[in-house]
Coordinates of C-alpha atoms in Angstrom, one line a residue:
M1 CA 92.1 133.8 -61.2
A2 CA 91.0 137.3 -63.1
E3 CA 90.5 140.1 -60.9
T4 CA 87.5 142.2 -61.0
L5 CA 88.2 145.1 -63.7
K6 CA 89.6 148.5 -62.6
K7 CA 88.4 151.9 -63.7
R8 CA 90.2 153.5 -66.2
N9 CA 91.3 156.4 -63.6
E10 CA 92.8 153.5 -61.4
V11 CA 95.0 152.1 -63.8
P12 CA 98.9 153.2 -63.6
E13 CA 100.0 155.6 -66.2
E14 CA 102.5 153.3 -67.7
L15 CA 100.4 150.8 -68.6
K16 CA 98.8 153.3 -70.9
W17 CA 99.3 154.7 -74.0
D18 CA 100.2 158.2 -74.5
T19 CA 98.1 160.1 -76.7
S20 CA 99.6 163.8 -76.1
R21 CA 102.1 162.4 -79.2
I22 CA 99.2 163.9 -81.1
Y23 CA 97.7 166.4 -79.2
K24 CA 98.5 167.8 -75.6
T25 CA 95.1 168.2 -74.6
N26 CA 91.6 168.0 -76.1
E27 CA 91.6 172.1 -76.4
D28 CA 94.8 171.5 -78.5
C29 CA 92.7 168.9 -80.7
M30 CA 89.8 171.2 -80.8
E31 CA 91.9 174.1 -82.3
A32 CA 92.9 172.0 -84.9
L33 CA 89.6 170.5 -85.7
H34 CA 88.9 174.6 -86.3
E35 CA 91.6 174.6 -88.6
C36 CA 90.1 171.8 -90.6
T37 CA 86.9 173.7 -91.0
K38 CA 89.1 177.2 -91.7
I39 CA 91.2 174.8 -94.6
S40 CA 87.7 173.5 -95.7
F41 CA 86.6 176.4 -96.6
E42 CA 89.7 178.3 -98.0
I43 CA 90.0 175.3 -100.8
E44 CA 86.3 175.6 -101.2
E45 CA 86.4 179.4 -102.0
K46 CA 89.7 178.8 -104.1
Y47 CA 88.8 176.1 -106.2
K48 CA 85.0 175.4 -106.5
G49 CA 84.4 175.5 -110.0
K50 CA 87.8 176.1 -111.0
L51 CA 89.7 172.4 -111.4
T52 CA 89.8 173.0 -115.2
N53 CA 93.2 172.1 -115.7
G54 CA 96.0 170.2 -114.4
K55 CA 97.5 172.8 -112.6
A56 CA 94.3 174.0 -110.3
I57 CA 93.7 170.1 -109.8
N58 CA 97.3 169.6 -108.2
D59 CA 97.2 172.5 -106.4
C60 CA 94.2 171.7 -105.2
L61 CA 95.0 168.1 -103.9
A62 CA 98.5 169.6 -102.4
E63 CA 96.1 171.2 -100.3
Y64 CA 93.7 169.3 -99.4
E65 CA 96.4 166.8 -98.0
K66 CA 96.8 169.3 -95.7
F67 CA 93.8 168.8 -94.9
L68 CA 93.6 165.4 -94.7
I69 CA 96.4 165.2 -92.3
L70 CA 94.8 167.1 -90.0
V71 CA 91.4 165.1 -90.0
D72 CA 93.7 162.5 -89.6
Y73 CA 95.2 163.3 -86.4
V74 CA 92.3 164.9 -85.0
S75 CA 90.3 161.8 -85.7
N76 CA 92.5 159.2 -84.2
Y77 CA 93.2 161.3 -81.1
T78 CA 89.6 161.7 -79.9
S79 CA 88.5 157.7 -81.1
L80 CA 91.4 156.6 -79.9
N81 CA 90.5 157.9 -76.3
V82 CA 86.9 156.8 -76.5
S83 CA 88.3 153.4 -77.2
V84 CA 89.7 152.5 -73.9
D85 CA 87.0 154.0 -72.0
F86 CA 83.4 153.9 -73.2
T87 CA 81.9 154.7 -70.2
D88 CA 83.3 158.1 -70.1
A89 CA 80.7 160.3 -71.5
E90 CA 83.0 163.4 -71.5
L91 CA 85.3 161.5 -74.3
Q92 CA 82.2 160.6 -76.1
R93 CA 80.8 164.3 -76.4
I94 CA 84.4 165.2 -77.6
D95 CA 84.3 162.6 -80.3
S96 CA 81.2 163.5 -81.5
I97 CA 81.6 166.9 -81.7
A98 CA 85.1 166.4 -83.8
T99 CA 83.4 163.7 -86.0
N100 CA 80.3 166.2 -86.7
E101 CA 82.4 169.0 -87.7
Y102 CA 85.0 167.3 -89.8
M103 CA 82.4 165.3 -91.5
E104 CA 80.9 168.5 -92.4
A105 CA 84.1 169.7 -94.1
F106 CA 84.7 166.7 -95.9
S107 CA 81.2 167.2 -97.0
R108 CA 82.2 170.7 -98.3
L109 CA 85.0 169.2 -100.3
S110 CA 83.4 166.5 -101.6
F111 CA 83.5 168.8 -105.0
I112 CA 86.9 168.1 -105.6
E113 CA 86.8 164.3 -106.3
S114 CA 83.6 165.1 -108.4
E115 CA 85.0 167.9 -110.6
I116 CA 88.0 165.6 -111.2
S117 CA 86.1 163.1 -112.3
D118 CA 83.7 165.2 -114.5
A119 CA 86.8 167.0 -116.0
P120 CA 87.4 166.1 -120.0
K121 CA 89.7 163.6 -120.7
E122 CA 92.6 166.1 -121.8
V123 CA 92.8 167.9 -118.2
L124 CA 92.8 164.8 -116.6
E125 CA 95.7 163.6 -118.6
Q126 CA 97.8 166.5 -118.0
A127 CA 97.1 166.6 -114.2
L128 CA 98.2 162.7 -114.1
E129 CA 101.1 164.0 -116.0
T130 CA 102.0 166.8 -113.8
A131 CA 101.3 165.1 -110.7
T132 CA 104.2 165.0 -107.8
I133 CA 102.0 163.8 -105.0
A134 CA 98.5 162.4 -106.1
K135 CA 99.1 160.4 -109.4
N136 CA 97.3 157.0 -107.3
Y137 CA 94.7 159.2 -106.1
L138 CA 94.2 160.6 -109.2
K139 CA 94.0 156.8 -111.1
D140 CA 91.7 156.0 -108.5
I141 CA 89.6 158.4 -109.1
L142 CA 89.3 157.8 -112.6
R143 CA 88.8 153.7 -111.8
A144 CA 85.8 155.0 -109.9
K145 CA 84.2 157.1 -112.2
P146 CA 81.7 154.9 -113.5
H147 CA 80.4 154.5 -110.0
R148 CA 80.1 158.1 -109.3
Q149 CA 76.9 159.9 -108.4
S150 CA 75.9 163.6 -109.2
A151 CA 78.1 166.2 -107.3
E152 CA 75.0 167.0 -105.1
T153 CA 74.2 163.3 -104.0
E154 CA 78.1 162.6 -103.1
A155 CA 78.2 165.5 -101.0
A156 CA 74.8 164.0 -99.6
L157 CA 76.6 160.9 -99.0
V158 CA 79.4 162.4 -97.5
A159 CA 77.7 164.5 -95.1
L160 CA 75.4 161.4 -94.0
N161 CA 78.8 159.4 -93.2
E162 CA 78.1 159.5 -89.6
V163 CA 74.8 158.3 -90.0
F164 CA 75.9 155.4 -91.9
R165 CA 78.5 154.7 -89.3
A166 CA 75.9 154.8 -86.3
P167 CA 75.1 151.2 -86.6
Y168 CA 78.8 150.3 -84.9
R169 CA 79.0 153.4 -82.4
M170 CA 75.6 151.6 -81.5
Y171 CA 77.1 148.1 -81.4
E172 CA 80.3 149.4 -79.4
Q173 CA 78.1 151.3 -76.8
T174 CA 75.7 147.8 -76.3
K175 CA 78.6 146.0 -75.9
L176 CA 80.9 147.7 -73.7
A177 CA 78.8 150.2 -72.1
D178 CA 75.2 148.8 -71.5
M179 CA 76.2 145.0 -71.3
K180 CA 77.2 144.0 -67.5
F181 CA 77.7 140.7 -66.6
P182 CA 76.8 139.4 -63.3
D183 CA 79.2 137.2 -61.5
F184 CA 78.5 133.3 -62.2
E185 CA 79.5 130.2 -59.5
V186 CA 81.1 127.3 -59.9
K187 CA 81.2 124.7 -57.0
G188 CA 80.1 127.3 -54.6
E189 CA 82.8 129.9 -55.7
K190 CA 81.5 132.7 -57.1
H191 CA 84.1 134.3 -60.7
P192 CA 83.6 138.1 -61.8
L193 CA 82.5 138.1 -65.6
G194 CA 83.0 140.9 -68.3
Y195 CA 83.4 141.0 -71.7
S196 CA 87.4 141.5 -71.9
L197 CA 87.8 138.7 -68.6
F198 CA 85.8 136.1 -71.0
E199 CA 87.7 136.6 -74.1
D200 CA 90.9 137.1 -72.2
N201 CA 90.7 134.5 -69.4
Y202 CA 88.0 132.0 -69.2
E203 CA 88.4 131.1 -72.9
Y204 CA 91.9 130.0 -71.8
E205 CA 91.0 128.9 -68.3
K206 CA 92.6 125.3 -67.5
D207 CA 89.4 124.1 -65.2
T208 CA 87.2 123.0 -68.0
D209 CA 84.2 123.7 -65.5
V210 CA 85.0 126.9 -64.4
R211 CA 85.9 127.7 -68.3
R212 CA 82.2 126.0 -69.5
A213 CA 80.6 128.0 -66.8
A214 CA 81.9 131.0 -67.6
F215 CA 81.2 130.1 -71.6
T216 CA 77.4 129.6 -70.8
A217 CA 76.9 132.6 -68.5
F218 CA 78.6 134.9 -71.3
S219 CA 76.2 133.6 -73.8
S220 CA 73.1 133.8 -71.5
K221 CA 73.9 137.8 -71.5
L222 CA 74.5 138.2 -75.4
R223 CA 71.5 136.5 -76.1
D224 CA 69.8 139.3 -73.8
Y225 CA 71.0 141.7 -76.4
M226 CA 70.6 139.4 -79.4
Y227 CA 67.6 141.6 -81.2
T228 CA 69.2 144.6 -80.7
T229 CA 72.7 143.5 -82.0
A230 CA 70.8 142.1 -84.9
A231 CA 68.9 145.2 -85.5
E232 CA 72.3 147.3 -85.5
Y233 CA 74.3 144.8 -88.0
G234 CA 71.2 144.4 -90.3
A235 CA 71.1 148.4 -90.3
T236 CA 74.8 148.0 -91.5
V237 CA 74.4 145.4 -94.2
R238 CA 71.3 147.1 -95.7
T239 CA 73.3 150.3 -95.7
E240 CA 75.7 148.6 -98.1
K241 CA 73.1 147.3 -100.2
I242 CA 71.7 150.5 -100.6
L243 CA 74.9 152.3 -101.6
S244 CA 76.2 149.5 -104.0
K245 CA 73.0 150.1 -106.1
L246 CA 73.4 153.7 -105.9
G247 CA 77.1 153.0 -107.5
K248 CA 75.5 150.8 -110.0
Y249 CA 77.5 147.8 -108.8
D250 CA 76.4 144.7 -110.0
S251 CA 76.2 143.0 -106.6
V252 CA 77.5 144.3 -102.5
F253 CA 80.1 141.8 -102.8
D254 CA 81.6 144.2 -106.1
Y255 CA 80.8 147.4 -103.7
L256 CA 82.8 145.8 -100.9
L257 CA 85.7 144.8 -103.0
F258 CA 86.2 147.5 -105.1
D259 CA 88.7 149.5 -102.4
Q260 CA 90.6 145.9 -102.2
K261 CA 91.3 146.3 -105.5
V262 CA 91.1 142.2 -105.3
T263 CA 88.4 140.0 -107.6
R264 CA 85.7 138.4 -106.4
G265 CA 87.4 135.1 -107.4
M266 CA 90.2 135.9 -104.8
Y267 CA 87.6 136.2 -102.3
D268 CA 85.8 133.2 -103.0
R269 CA 89.2 130.6 -103.1
Q270 CA 89.9 131.8 -99.7
I271 CA 86.8 130.8 -98.1
D272 CA 86.1 128.0 -100.4
L273 CA 89.7 126.4 -99.9
I274 CA 90.0 126.6 -96.2
M275 CA 86.6 125.0 -95.4
E276 CA 87.1 122.4 -97.4
K277 CA 91.1 122.0 -97.4
L278 CA 91.9 123.3 -93.8
A279 CA 89.0 121.3 -91.8
P280 CA 90.2 118.3 -91.6
H281 CA 93.6 119.6 -90.2
M282 CA 91.7 121.7 -87.6
R283 CA 89.7 118.7 -86.6
K284 CA 92.6 116.7 -85.8
Y285 CA 93.9 119.4 -84.0
A286 CA 90.7 119.5 -82.1
R287 CA 91.0 115.8 -81.0
L288 CA 94.6 116.0 -79.6
L289 CA 93.1 118.8 -77.6
K290 CA 90.9 116.2 -76.2
K291 CA 93.5 113.6 -75.6
A292 CA 96.2 116.4 -74.2
N293 CA 93.8 117.7 -72.0
G294 CA 91.9 114.5 -70.9
L295 CA 88.2 115.9 -71.8
D296 CA 85.3 114.2 -71.6
K297 CA 84.2 115.6 -74.8
M298 CA 85.6 118.4 -77.2
T299 CA 82.9 121.1 -77.0
Y300 CA 83.1 124.4 -78.5
A301 CA 83.6 126.3 -75.1
D302 CA 87.3 124.2 -75.5
L303 CA 88.5 124.8 -78.7
K304 CA 90.9 127.8 -77.2
I305 CA 92.5 125.8 -74.3
A306 CA 95.9 125.2 -74.4
L307 CA 97.5 121.7 -75.6
D308 CA 99.7 121.6 -72.6
P309 CA 98.1 123.2 -69.8
E310 CA 100.5 122.6 -67.4
Y311 CA 103.3 124.5 -69.2
D312 CA 102.1 128.1 -69.8
P313 CA 104.9 130.0 -69.6
K314 CA 104.2 133.5 -67.6
V315 CA 105.6 136.2 -69.1
T316 CA 105.7 140.2 -67.8
I317 CA 105.4 143.4 -70.0
E318 CA 109.2 143.8 -68.8
E319 CA 110.4 140.3 -70.1
S320 CA 107.9 140.8 -73.2
K321 CA 110.6 143.5 -74.7
K322 CA 113.3 141.3 -75.0
Y323 CA 111.4 138.6 -76.5
I324 CA 110.4 141.0 -78.8
L325 CA 113.4 142.5 -79.6
D326 CA 115.4 139.6 -80.1
G327 CA 112.7 137.8 -81.9
L328 CA 112.3 140.0 -84.6
S329 CA 116.0 141.4 -84.7
I330 CA 116.1 139.1 -88.2
M331 CA 114.2 142.8 -89.3
G332 CA 117.4 144.7 -88.5
A333 CA 118.6 147.9 -86.8
D334 CA 116.0 150.4 -87.9
Y335 CA 113.3 148.2 -86.9
Q336 CA 114.5 147.3 -83.6
D337 CA 114.9 151.0 -83.4
M338 CA 111.3 151.7 -83.6
L339 CA 110.5 148.3 -81.3
K340 CA 112.2 150.0 -78.7
E341 CA 110.6 153.8 -79.3
A342 CA 106.7 151.7 -78.8
Y343 CA 108.0 150.5 -75.3
E344 CA 109.7 153.7 -74.0
K345 CA 107.4 156.2 -75.7
R346 CA 104.0 154.8 -74.7
W347 CA 102.6 153.5 -77.9
I348 CA 101.0 150.2 -76.3
D349 CA 97.9 150.6 -73.8
F350 CA 98.1 147.3 -71.6
A351 CA 95.8 148.1 -69.3
Q352 CA 92.9 145.9 -68.5
N353 CA 89.7 148.2 -67.2
V354 CA 85.9 148.8 -67.6
G355 CA 85.1 149.7 -70.6
K356 CA 87.7 149.4 -72.7
S357 CA 87.4 147.8 -76.3
T358 CA 88.2 144.2 -76.7
G359 CA 90.9 142.4 -79.0
G360 CA 93.6 144.1 -79.8
F361 CA 94.4 146.8 -82.7
C362 CA 97.1 149.3 -83.6
A363 CA 96.3 153.0 -85.5
S364 CA 99.0 154.5 -86.7
P365 CA 98.5 158.7 -87.6
Y366 CA 100.4 159.8 -90.4
R367 CA 104.0 159.6 -88.7
K368 CA 103.1 160.0 -85.5
G369 CA 104.3 156.6 -84.5
S370 CA 101.3 153.9 -83.6
F371 CA 98.8 153.6 -80.8
I372 CA 98.4 149.7 -80.0
L373 CA 95.6 148.3 -77.9
L374 CA 95.2 145.0 -76.1
S375 CA 95.0 143.7 -72.9
W376 CA 98.0 142.1 -71.0
N377 CA 97.2 138.8 -69.3
E378 CA 100.9 137.7 -69.0
R379 CA 100.6 135.0 -71.5
M380 CA 103.0 134.3 -73.7
S381 CA 99.9 134.5 -76.5
D382 CA 100.0 138.5 -75.4
V383 CA 103.6 138.6 -76.8
F384 CA 102.7 137.3 -79.9
T385 CA 99.5 139.7 -80.3
L386 CA 102.1 142.2 -79.4
A387 CA 104.5 141.0 -82.2
H388 CA 101.4 141.1 -84.5
E389 CA 100.4 144.9 -83.8
L390 CA 103.8 145.8 -83.7
G391 CA 104.0 144.2 -87.3
H392 CA 101.1 146.9 -88.0
A393 CA 103.3 149.6 -86.9
G394 CA 106.5 148.9 -88.8
H395 CA 104.3 148.3 -91.7
F396 CA 103.0 151.9 -91.3
K397 CA 106.1 153.6 -90.3
A398 CA 107.9 152.4 -93.4
C399 CA 104.8 153.7 -95.4
G400 CA 105.0 157.1 -93.3
D401 CA 108.6 157.3 -94.0
A402 CA 108.6 156.6 -97.8
Q403 CA 105.2 157.8 -99.0
N404 CA 103.0 160.9 -98.9
Y405 CA 99.8 160.9 -97.3
Y406 CA 97.7 159.6 -100.5
N407 CA 100.3 156.3 -100.9
N408 CA 99.9 155.7 -97.2
N409 CA 97.0 153.9 -97.2
V410 CA 96.8 150.1 -98.4
S411 CA 94.6 147.5 -99.2
T412 CA 93.0 145.5 -96.4
Y413 CA 93.6 142.4 -98.6
V414 CA 96.9 142.7 -97.4
V415 CA 97.3 144.6 -94.8
E416 CA 97.5 141.9 -92.0
A417 CA 100.6 140.4 -94.0
P418 CA 103.2 142.5 -91.7
S419 CA 101.5 141.7 -88.7
T420 CA 101.3 138.0 -89.2
I421 CA 105.0 137.5 -90.5
N422 CA 106.0 138.9 -87.1
E423 CA 104.4 136.4 -85.2
L424 CA 105.5 133.3 -87.2
L425 CA 109.2 135.1 -86.9
M426 CA 108.9 134.7 -83.2
A427 CA 107.9 131.6 -83.4
E428 CA 110.8 130.6 -85.8
Y429 CA 113.2 132.5 -83.1
L430 CA 111.7 130.4 -79.7
K431 CA 112.4 127.3 -81.7
E432 CA 115.7 128.2 -82.7
T433 CA 116.2 128.9 -79.4
N434 CA 115.5 126.1 -77.5
K435 CA 116.3 123.1 -80.2
D436 CA 117.0 120.5 -77.9
D437 CA 114.0 120.9 -75.7
K438 CA 111.1 119.0 -77.1
R439 CA 108.2 120.1 -74.5
F440 CA 108.9 123.9 -75.4
R441 CA 109.1 123.3 -79.2
R442 CA 105.7 121.2 -79.0
W443 CA 104.3 124.4 -76.6
V444 CA 105.6 126.7 -79.8
L445 CA 104.0 124.6 -82.6
S446 CA 100.5 124.1 -80.8
A447 CA 101.2 128.2 -80.0
Q448 CA 101.4 128.9 -84.1
I449 CA 98.2 126.7 -84.7
A450 CA 96.3 128.3 -81.0
N451 CA 97.5 131.9 -82.0
T452 CA 98.5 133.0 -85.0
Y453 CA 96.7 130.4 -87.0
Y454 CA 93.6 129.5 -85.6
H455 CA 93.0 133.5 -85.0
N456 CA 93.3 133.9 -88.4
F457 CA 92.6 131.3 -90.6
V458 CA 90.0 130.2 -88.4
T459 CA 88.3 132.3 -86.1
H460 CA 88.3 134.9 -88.8
L461 CA 87.7 132.9 -91.8
L462 CA 84.6 130.9 -90.0
E463 CA 83.1 134.8 -89.6
A464 CA 84.1 135.7 -93.3
A465 CA 81.8 132.3 -94.1
Y466 CA 79.0 133.5 -92.5
Q467 CA 79.3 137.1 -93.5
R468 CA 79.3 135.6 -97.2
E469 CA 76.1 134.2 -96.6
V470 CA 74.4 137.0 -95.0
Y471 CA 75.1 139.1 -97.6
K472 CA 74.1 136.7 -100.2
L473 CA 70.9 136.8 -98.9
V474 CA 71.1 140.8 -98.7
D475 CA 71.8 140.7 -102.1
Q476 CA 69.0 139.1 -102.7
G477 CA 66.7 141.5 -100.8
E478 CA 65.7 139.1 -97.8
A479 CA 65.7 139.8 -94.5
V480 CA 68.3 138.6 -91.9
P481 CA 66.5 138.4 -88.5
A482 CA 68.7 137.3 -85.3
E483 CA 67.5 133.6 -85.6
K484 CA 68.4 133.5 -89.6
L485 CA 71.9 135.2 -88.4
N486 CA 72.2 132.2 -85.6
E487 CA 71.4 129.6 -88.1
I488 CA 73.6 130.7 -90.6
F489 CA 76.6 130.9 -87.9
R490 CA 75.5 127.4 -86.6
G491 CA 75.5 126.4 -89.8
V492 CA 79.2 127.3 -90.7
L493 CA 80.2 126.2 -87.5
E494 CA 78.8 122.4 -88.4
K495 CA 80.4 122.1 -91.3
F496 CA 84.0 123.0 -90.5
W497 CA 84.1 121.0 -86.9
G498 CA 82.1 118.0 -88.6
E499 CA 81.4 115.7 -85.3
D500 CA 84.8 116.1 -83.6
V501 CA 83.3 119.3 -81.7
E502 CA 80.3 119.4 -79.8
L503 CA 78.7 122.8 -80.5
T504 CA 77.8 124.4 -77.1
E505 CA 74.6 125.9 -76.6
G506 CA 75.2 129.8 -77.5
C507 CA 78.0 129.1 -80.1
E508 CA 75.2 130.6 -82.7
L509 CA 75.6 133.7 -80.8
T510 CA 79.4 133.8 -81.5
W511 CA 78.2 136.7 -84.8
M512 CA 77.8 139.1 -81.9
R513 CA 81.0 139.3 -80.5
Q514 CA 83.0 140.7 -84.1
P515 CA 83.2 144.1 -84.8
H516 CA 85.0 143.5 -88.4
Y517 CA 81.2 142.7 -89.5
Y518 CA 80.9 146.5 -89.4
M519 CA 84.0 147.0 -91.9
G520 CA 83.0 145.3 -95.0
L521 CA 84.5 142.5 -95.9
Y522 CA 87.6 142.7 -93.7
S523 CA 87.4 139.3 -92.1
Y524 CA 88.6 136.9 -95.1
C525 CA 91.6 139.1 -95.5
Y526 CA 93.5 138.0 -92.3
S527 CA 93.7 134.5 -93.7
A528 CA 94.4 136.0 -97.0
S529 CA 97.3 138.3 -95.9
L530 CA 98.6 135.1 -93.5
T531 CA 99.0 133.0 -96.7
I532 CA 101.5 135.7 -98.2
A533 CA 103.0 136.3 -94.4
T534 CA 103.6 132.3 -94.6
Q535 CA 104.9 132.3 -98.1
V536 CA 107.5 135.5 -96.9
M537 CA 108.7 134.1 -93.9
K538 CA 109.4 130.8 -96.0
R539 CA 111.4 132.8 -98.6
I540 CA 113.5 134.7 -95.3
R541 CA 114.1 131.2 -94.1
S542 CA 115.3 129.5 -97.3
L543 CA 116.9 133.4 -98.3
G544 CA 118.1 134.8 -95.9
A545 CA 119.1 138.7 -96.0
P546 CA 117.3 139.0 -99.9
A547 CA 114.2 138.3 -98.9
V548 CA 114.3 140.2 -96.0
E549 CA 115.0 143.2 -97.9
D550 CA 112.3 142.6 -100.4
W551 CA 109.8 142.5 -97.8
K552 CA 111.3 145.6 -96.5
K553 CA 110.6 147.2 -99.7
T554 CA 107.2 146.0 -100.2
L555 CA 106.3 147.2 -96.5
A556 CA 107.2 150.8 -97.9
A557 CA 105.4 150.7 -101.5
G558 CA 102.0 151.6 -99.4
S559 CA 99.2 152.3 -102.2
T560 CA 101.5 152.2 -105.1
V561 CA 101.1 148.5 -105.9
D562 CA 97.7 146.7 -105.7
P563 CA 97.6 143.2 -103.8
I564 CA 99.0 141.2 -106.5
E565 CA 102.0 143.7 -107.2
F566 CA 102.6 143.8 -103.4
A567 CA 103.1 140.0 -103.2
K568 CA 105.2 140.1 -106.1
M569 CA 107.2 142.5 -104.7
A570 CA 107.7 139.9 -101.8
G571 CA 108.4 137.5 -104.1
V572 CA 104.4 135.3 -104.0
D573 CA 102.6 134.7 -106.6
I574 CA 98.7 135.3 -105.2
T575 CA 97.3 135.1 -108.8
T576 CA 96.5 131.1 -108.3
D577 CA 95.8 128.5 -105.7
A578 CA 99.1 127.6 -105.0
A579 CA 100.1 129.5 -102.5
L580 CA 97.3 129.5 -100.0
I581 CA 97.1 125.2 -100.7
D582 CA 100.7 125.3 -99.9
T583 CA 100.1 127.3 -96.5
I584 CA 97.5 124.9 -95.6
E585 CA 99.7 122.0 -96.1
Y586 CA 101.9 124.1 -93.9
I587 CA 99.5 124.3 -91.1
G588 CA 98.6 120.7 -91.5
G589 CA 102.5 119.8 -91.0
I590 CA 102.7 121.7 -87.6
I591 CA 99.8 119.8 -86.2
D592 CA 101.3 116.5 -87.8
E593 CA 104.5 117.4 -85.8
I594 CA 102.7 118.3 -82.6
E595 CA 101.2 115.0 -82.9
S596 CA 104.4 113.0 -83.2
L597 CA 105.7 115.0 -80.0
M598 CA 102.6 114.2 -77.8
D599 CA 104.6 111.5 -75.8

């Protein structure tokens, strides 16, 4: 049973990531912050009102890149430190000071994009022709030109960026600092409860009474903050609608999809096809879970349990290293070196402590390695999570090594492909190394469904389906109070799970748990990326080394390609339904094989 969480200062250093790889001390970070401000004044004095020819534009962008890299380091350093302990007021103070100062600098430099966008056509053509590092950046400015405001308005919008981010900050504070969960009791025994304890432990708990009681207690506390969270989320979506109107977009969807460089059709296809064609397969999986666990009924609180609860291999952090290195060996020697460095140089925050962000993520400051957050519970599922986040690390190492800072970002539509393919490669490795053990094979197959595909094709996809309905209302100028959000989320669950899953009271509050809603249209990108990853994995299994090399070149492409070109480089066509339908059939095939191995 899970123990009461430790405070951050009680956690051993070896379980924490090492942010000194960015800056040794807070003082060093503040010094870099002041350097950012200094550079911004120098650029303003040297170039404002003078971006009248291609040379001036490119010289300015070369200096601006140095500023952007410094901000990347400062913002990551302060926000990463906060993310592992939202109860530390001093870390919050430093992060707030840093954010305010570099956002002022961004506002000061907003003239760069405005002047470039307003420059005569011949000047822009000259800048593009002679650009050495910022060609794609210039193309993006031109692409956004129809949606730009006046220079004064753009500067004001940049200055207000921290205000626009405030609802997300308040959401994180509400969730990670304000919510205090009381113990809950089952058969006379008390159990501690917290956000990460519930999401990382109790959702997977073998004891049905404890698991369901934990869900009830957790939901009860969520409900106490329902109106606050709805207000925070409502402020976010209303802000996005206002910004879409200011930018002269046809809808809030067009505004949010613009930077992803995908069409509304690609977005809708992902949601509609999965809701229709994957639902029958997942209902079958729910029935298998019920049968395997001998449940009286299948409830929403039971969906995360193991298919074989008595067969749940425990894995220490040290043991995970061999799994990771062996399972991802197909990626080659350079990739192996990166994986070893992640363990040796403390890229990973394994700790469980009070105030730490839930879930997992990977932040990758430019050419500084990565910072991976997760909470280690000694489950094999943690190995899959770690492989996933190391996929992000490998992606941005490849981008960083091959590209300048301007070309280092990628569309969120594909950003989860390098992470989810690592989970698939791990599963293939485990199946290969235990060919004759049918129980182990069934366990690996069920782990693929319960972890990789459930997380990306179900959890996040249902969020995306809910999110789409919210934005439809926002686009029409309607309000989205807490009761409406509950109604929408429950409706999505009913549509997907049908009569095979009893929707436990509190299921409708699941919308309160996900930070992705504060990141635009991000949730659907998980299934979009995993569609690409599944097809690439199948290609690697079929073609071997040539497919691996294609994939590694794709990883290094950064933002020099859009999502369709990214997939094409890796040998996948995402311009039609075919790749998604094939992936759904692949998931169905796994579930069918699980059923055949049930005995």
